[in-house]
PDB file of C-alpha atoms and ligand atoms in Angstrom:
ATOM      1  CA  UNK D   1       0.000   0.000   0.000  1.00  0.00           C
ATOM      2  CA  UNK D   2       1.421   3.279  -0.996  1.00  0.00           C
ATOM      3  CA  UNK D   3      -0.395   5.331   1.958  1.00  0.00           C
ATOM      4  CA  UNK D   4       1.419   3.081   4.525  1.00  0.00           C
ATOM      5  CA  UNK D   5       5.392   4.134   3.832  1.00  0.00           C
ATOM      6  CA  UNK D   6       3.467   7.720   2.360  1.00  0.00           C
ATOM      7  CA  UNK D   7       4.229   9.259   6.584  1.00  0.00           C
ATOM      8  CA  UNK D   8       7.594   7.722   6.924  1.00  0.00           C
ATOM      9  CA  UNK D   9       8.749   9.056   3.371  1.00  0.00           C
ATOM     10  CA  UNK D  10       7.116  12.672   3.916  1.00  0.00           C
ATOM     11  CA  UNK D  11       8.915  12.575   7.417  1.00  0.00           C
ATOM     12  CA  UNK D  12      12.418  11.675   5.471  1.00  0.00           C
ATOM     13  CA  UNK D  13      11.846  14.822   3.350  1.00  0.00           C
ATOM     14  CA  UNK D  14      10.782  16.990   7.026  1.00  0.00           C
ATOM     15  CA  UNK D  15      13.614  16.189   8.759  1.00  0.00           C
ATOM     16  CA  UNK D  16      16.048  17.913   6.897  1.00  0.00           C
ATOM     17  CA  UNK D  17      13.750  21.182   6.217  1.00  0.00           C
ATOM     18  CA  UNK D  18      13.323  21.209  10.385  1.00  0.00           C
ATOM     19  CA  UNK D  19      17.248  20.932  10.736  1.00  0.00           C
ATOM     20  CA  UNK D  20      17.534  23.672   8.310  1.00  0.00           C
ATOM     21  CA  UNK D  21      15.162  25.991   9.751  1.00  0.00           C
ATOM     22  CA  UNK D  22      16.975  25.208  13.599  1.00  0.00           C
ATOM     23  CA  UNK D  23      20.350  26.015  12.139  1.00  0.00           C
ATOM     24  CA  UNK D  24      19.286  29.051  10.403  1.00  0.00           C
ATOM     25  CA  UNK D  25      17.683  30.453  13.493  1.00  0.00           C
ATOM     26  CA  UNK D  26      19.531  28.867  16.387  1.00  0.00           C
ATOM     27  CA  UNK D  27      23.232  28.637  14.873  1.00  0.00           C
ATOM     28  CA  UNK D  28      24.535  32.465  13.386  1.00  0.00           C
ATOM     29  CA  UNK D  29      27.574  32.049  14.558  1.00  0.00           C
ATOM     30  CA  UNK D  30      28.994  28.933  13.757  1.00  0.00           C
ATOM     31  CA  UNK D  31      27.203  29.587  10.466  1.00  0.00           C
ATOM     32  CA  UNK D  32      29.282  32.918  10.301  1.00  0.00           C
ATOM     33  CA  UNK D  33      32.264  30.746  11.773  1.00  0.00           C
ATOM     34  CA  UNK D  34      32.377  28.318   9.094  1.00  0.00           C
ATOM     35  CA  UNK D  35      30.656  29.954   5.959  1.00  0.00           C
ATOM     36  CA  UNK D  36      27.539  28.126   5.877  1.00  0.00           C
ATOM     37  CA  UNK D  37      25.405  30.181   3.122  1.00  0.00           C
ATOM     38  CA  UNK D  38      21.702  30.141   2.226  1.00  0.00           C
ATOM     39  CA  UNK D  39      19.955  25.632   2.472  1.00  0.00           C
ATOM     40  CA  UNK D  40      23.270  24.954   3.837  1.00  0.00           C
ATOM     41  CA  UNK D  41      23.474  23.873   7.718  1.00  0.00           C
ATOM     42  CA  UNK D  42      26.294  23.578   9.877  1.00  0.00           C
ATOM     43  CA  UNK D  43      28.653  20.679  10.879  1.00  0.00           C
ATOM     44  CA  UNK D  44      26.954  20.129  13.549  1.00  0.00           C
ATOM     45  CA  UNK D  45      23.650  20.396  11.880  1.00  0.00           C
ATOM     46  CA  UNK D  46      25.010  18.637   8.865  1.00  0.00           C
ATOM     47  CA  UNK D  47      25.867  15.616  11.811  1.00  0.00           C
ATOM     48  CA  UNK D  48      22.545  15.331  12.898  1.00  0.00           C
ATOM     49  CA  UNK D  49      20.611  15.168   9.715  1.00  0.00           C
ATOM     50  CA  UNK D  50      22.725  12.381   8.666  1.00  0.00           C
ATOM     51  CA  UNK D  51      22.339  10.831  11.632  1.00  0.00           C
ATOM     52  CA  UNK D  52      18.356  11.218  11.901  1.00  0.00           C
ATOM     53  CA  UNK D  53      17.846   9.941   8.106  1.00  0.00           C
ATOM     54  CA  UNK D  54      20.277   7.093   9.659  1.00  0.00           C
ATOM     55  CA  UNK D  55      17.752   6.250  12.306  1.00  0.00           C
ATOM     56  CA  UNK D  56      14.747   6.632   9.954  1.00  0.00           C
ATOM     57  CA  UNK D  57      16.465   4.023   7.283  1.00  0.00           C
ATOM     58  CA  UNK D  58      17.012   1.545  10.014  1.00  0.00           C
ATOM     59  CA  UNK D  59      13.266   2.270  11.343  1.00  0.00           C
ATOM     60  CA  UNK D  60      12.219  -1.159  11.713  1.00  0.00           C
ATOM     61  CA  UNK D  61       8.413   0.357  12.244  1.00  0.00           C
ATOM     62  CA  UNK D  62       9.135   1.308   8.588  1.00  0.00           C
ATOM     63  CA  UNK D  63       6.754  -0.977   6.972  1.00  0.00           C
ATOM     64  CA  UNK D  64       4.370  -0.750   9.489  1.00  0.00           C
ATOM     65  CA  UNK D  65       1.891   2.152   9.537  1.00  0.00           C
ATOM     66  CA  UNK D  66       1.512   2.350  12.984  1.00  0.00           C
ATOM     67  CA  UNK D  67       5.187   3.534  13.895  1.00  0.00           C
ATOM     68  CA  UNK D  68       5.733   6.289  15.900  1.00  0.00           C
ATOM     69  CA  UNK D  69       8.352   9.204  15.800  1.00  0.00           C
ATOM     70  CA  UNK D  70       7.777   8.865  19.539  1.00  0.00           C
ATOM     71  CA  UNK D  71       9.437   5.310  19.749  1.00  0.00           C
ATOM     72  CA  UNK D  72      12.152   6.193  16.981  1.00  0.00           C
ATOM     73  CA  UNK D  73      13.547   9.065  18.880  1.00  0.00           C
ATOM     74  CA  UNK D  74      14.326   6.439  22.119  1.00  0.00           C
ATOM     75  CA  UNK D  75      16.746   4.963  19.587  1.00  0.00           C
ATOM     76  CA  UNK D  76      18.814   7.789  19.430  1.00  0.00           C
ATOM     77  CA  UNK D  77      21.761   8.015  20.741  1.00  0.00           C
ATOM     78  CA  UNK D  78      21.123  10.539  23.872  1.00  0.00           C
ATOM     79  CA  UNK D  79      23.097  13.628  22.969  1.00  0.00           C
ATOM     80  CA  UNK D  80      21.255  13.069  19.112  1.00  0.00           C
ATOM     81  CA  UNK D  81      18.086  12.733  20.761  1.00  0.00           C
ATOM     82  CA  UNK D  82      19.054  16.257  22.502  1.00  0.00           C
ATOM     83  CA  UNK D  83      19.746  17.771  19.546  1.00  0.00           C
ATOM     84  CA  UNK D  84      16.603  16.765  17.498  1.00  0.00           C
ATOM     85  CA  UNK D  85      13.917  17.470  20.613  1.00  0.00           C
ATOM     86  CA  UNK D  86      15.875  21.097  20.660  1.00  0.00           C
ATOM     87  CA  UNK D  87      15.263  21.189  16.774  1.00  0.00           C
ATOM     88  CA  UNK D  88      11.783  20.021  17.320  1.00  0.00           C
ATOM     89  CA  UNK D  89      10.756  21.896  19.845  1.00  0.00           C
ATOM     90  CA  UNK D  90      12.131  25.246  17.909  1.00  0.00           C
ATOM     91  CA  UNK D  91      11.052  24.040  14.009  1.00  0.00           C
ATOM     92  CA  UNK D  92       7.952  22.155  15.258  1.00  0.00           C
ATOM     93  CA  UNK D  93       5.498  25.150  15.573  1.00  0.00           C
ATOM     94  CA  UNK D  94       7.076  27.354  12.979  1.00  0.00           C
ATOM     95  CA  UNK D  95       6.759  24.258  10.556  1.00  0.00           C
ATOM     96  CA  UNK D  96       2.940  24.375  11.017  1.00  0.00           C
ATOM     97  CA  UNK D  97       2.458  28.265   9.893  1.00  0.00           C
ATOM     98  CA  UNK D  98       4.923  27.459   6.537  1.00  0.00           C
ATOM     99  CA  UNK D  99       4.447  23.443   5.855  1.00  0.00           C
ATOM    100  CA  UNK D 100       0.955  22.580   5.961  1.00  0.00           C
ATOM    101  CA  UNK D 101       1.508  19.408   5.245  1.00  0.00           C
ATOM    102  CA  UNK D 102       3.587  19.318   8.110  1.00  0.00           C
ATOM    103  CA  UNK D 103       0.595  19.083  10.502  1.00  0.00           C
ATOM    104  CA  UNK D 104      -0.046  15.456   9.519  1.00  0.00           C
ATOM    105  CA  UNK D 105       3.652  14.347  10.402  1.00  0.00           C
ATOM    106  CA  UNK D 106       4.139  12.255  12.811  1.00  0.00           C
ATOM    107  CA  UNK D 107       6.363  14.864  15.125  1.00  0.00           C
ATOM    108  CA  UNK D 108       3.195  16.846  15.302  1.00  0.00           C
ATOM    109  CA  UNK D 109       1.367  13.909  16.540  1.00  0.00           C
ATOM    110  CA  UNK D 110       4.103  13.432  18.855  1.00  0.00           C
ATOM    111  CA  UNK D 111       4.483  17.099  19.808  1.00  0.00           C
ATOM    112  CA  UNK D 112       0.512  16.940  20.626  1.00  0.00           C
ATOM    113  CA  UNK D 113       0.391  14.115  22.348  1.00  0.00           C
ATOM    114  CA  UNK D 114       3.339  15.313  25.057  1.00  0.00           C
ATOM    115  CA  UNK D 115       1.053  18.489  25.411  1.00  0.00           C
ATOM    116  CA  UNK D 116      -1.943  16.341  25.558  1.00  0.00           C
ATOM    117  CA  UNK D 117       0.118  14.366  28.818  1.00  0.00           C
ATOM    118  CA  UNK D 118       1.573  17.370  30.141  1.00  0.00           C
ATOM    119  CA  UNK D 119      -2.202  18.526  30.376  1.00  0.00           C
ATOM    120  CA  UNK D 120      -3.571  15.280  32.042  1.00  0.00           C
ATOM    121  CA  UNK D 121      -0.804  15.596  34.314  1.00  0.00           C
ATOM    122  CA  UNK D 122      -0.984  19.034  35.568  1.00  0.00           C
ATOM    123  CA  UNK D 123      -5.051  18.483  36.304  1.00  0.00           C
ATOM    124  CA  UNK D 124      -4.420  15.748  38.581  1.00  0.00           C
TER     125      UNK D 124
HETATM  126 ZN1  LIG F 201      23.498  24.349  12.839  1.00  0.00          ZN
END
């Protein structure tokens, strides 16, 4: 089924376009520092995209439609998973105003469903 590996491919293609938007906002001076112009990122940033489309390869919820971004990022290695919640956290909402598409990704599930607990949580 083409819908099935349709999230996990459109989440291959977001990754990158979240890193991007981090570095551009979060990283002026090492961009500065190393001469990073325009789509480029940064080492670091460079690192961690790799990395993440790493992880996402070696998914093994892949093939199933029922994987999670939730369960991929405990797979990362702990100062990656830093780095990508920071990303998230600082792409995630910006990425809904510019990517409308973007709102059916699973990192906005994810994102929504850690409000959702935070929530439950904080009425108790
Ligand atoms: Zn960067």
């Amino acid at each position: 089924m083409k819908n099935e590996l349709s999230a996990w491919e459109k989440e291959k293609k977001l990754i990158p376009v979240m890193i991007k938007k981090y570095c551009r906002g979060r990283h002026k001076q090492e961009r500065k520092a190393q001469g990073v112009k325009g789509g480029d990122t940064c080492a670091e940033c460079r690192e961690l995209t790799e990395y993440a489309l790493f992880r996402l390869e070696q998914c093994p919820f892949k093939v199933n439609k029922k994987f999670c971004s939730f369960c991929r990022i405990h797979c990362y290695k702990p100062d990656m998973r830093e780095k990508i919640k920071a990303v998230m956290k600082y792409s995630g909402p910006r990425m809904i105003a510019t990517h409308p598409i973007f709102a059916l990704s699973h990192v906005v599930q994810m994102i929504k469903y850690k409000k959702r607990l935070k929530a439950e949580a904080e009425k108790k």
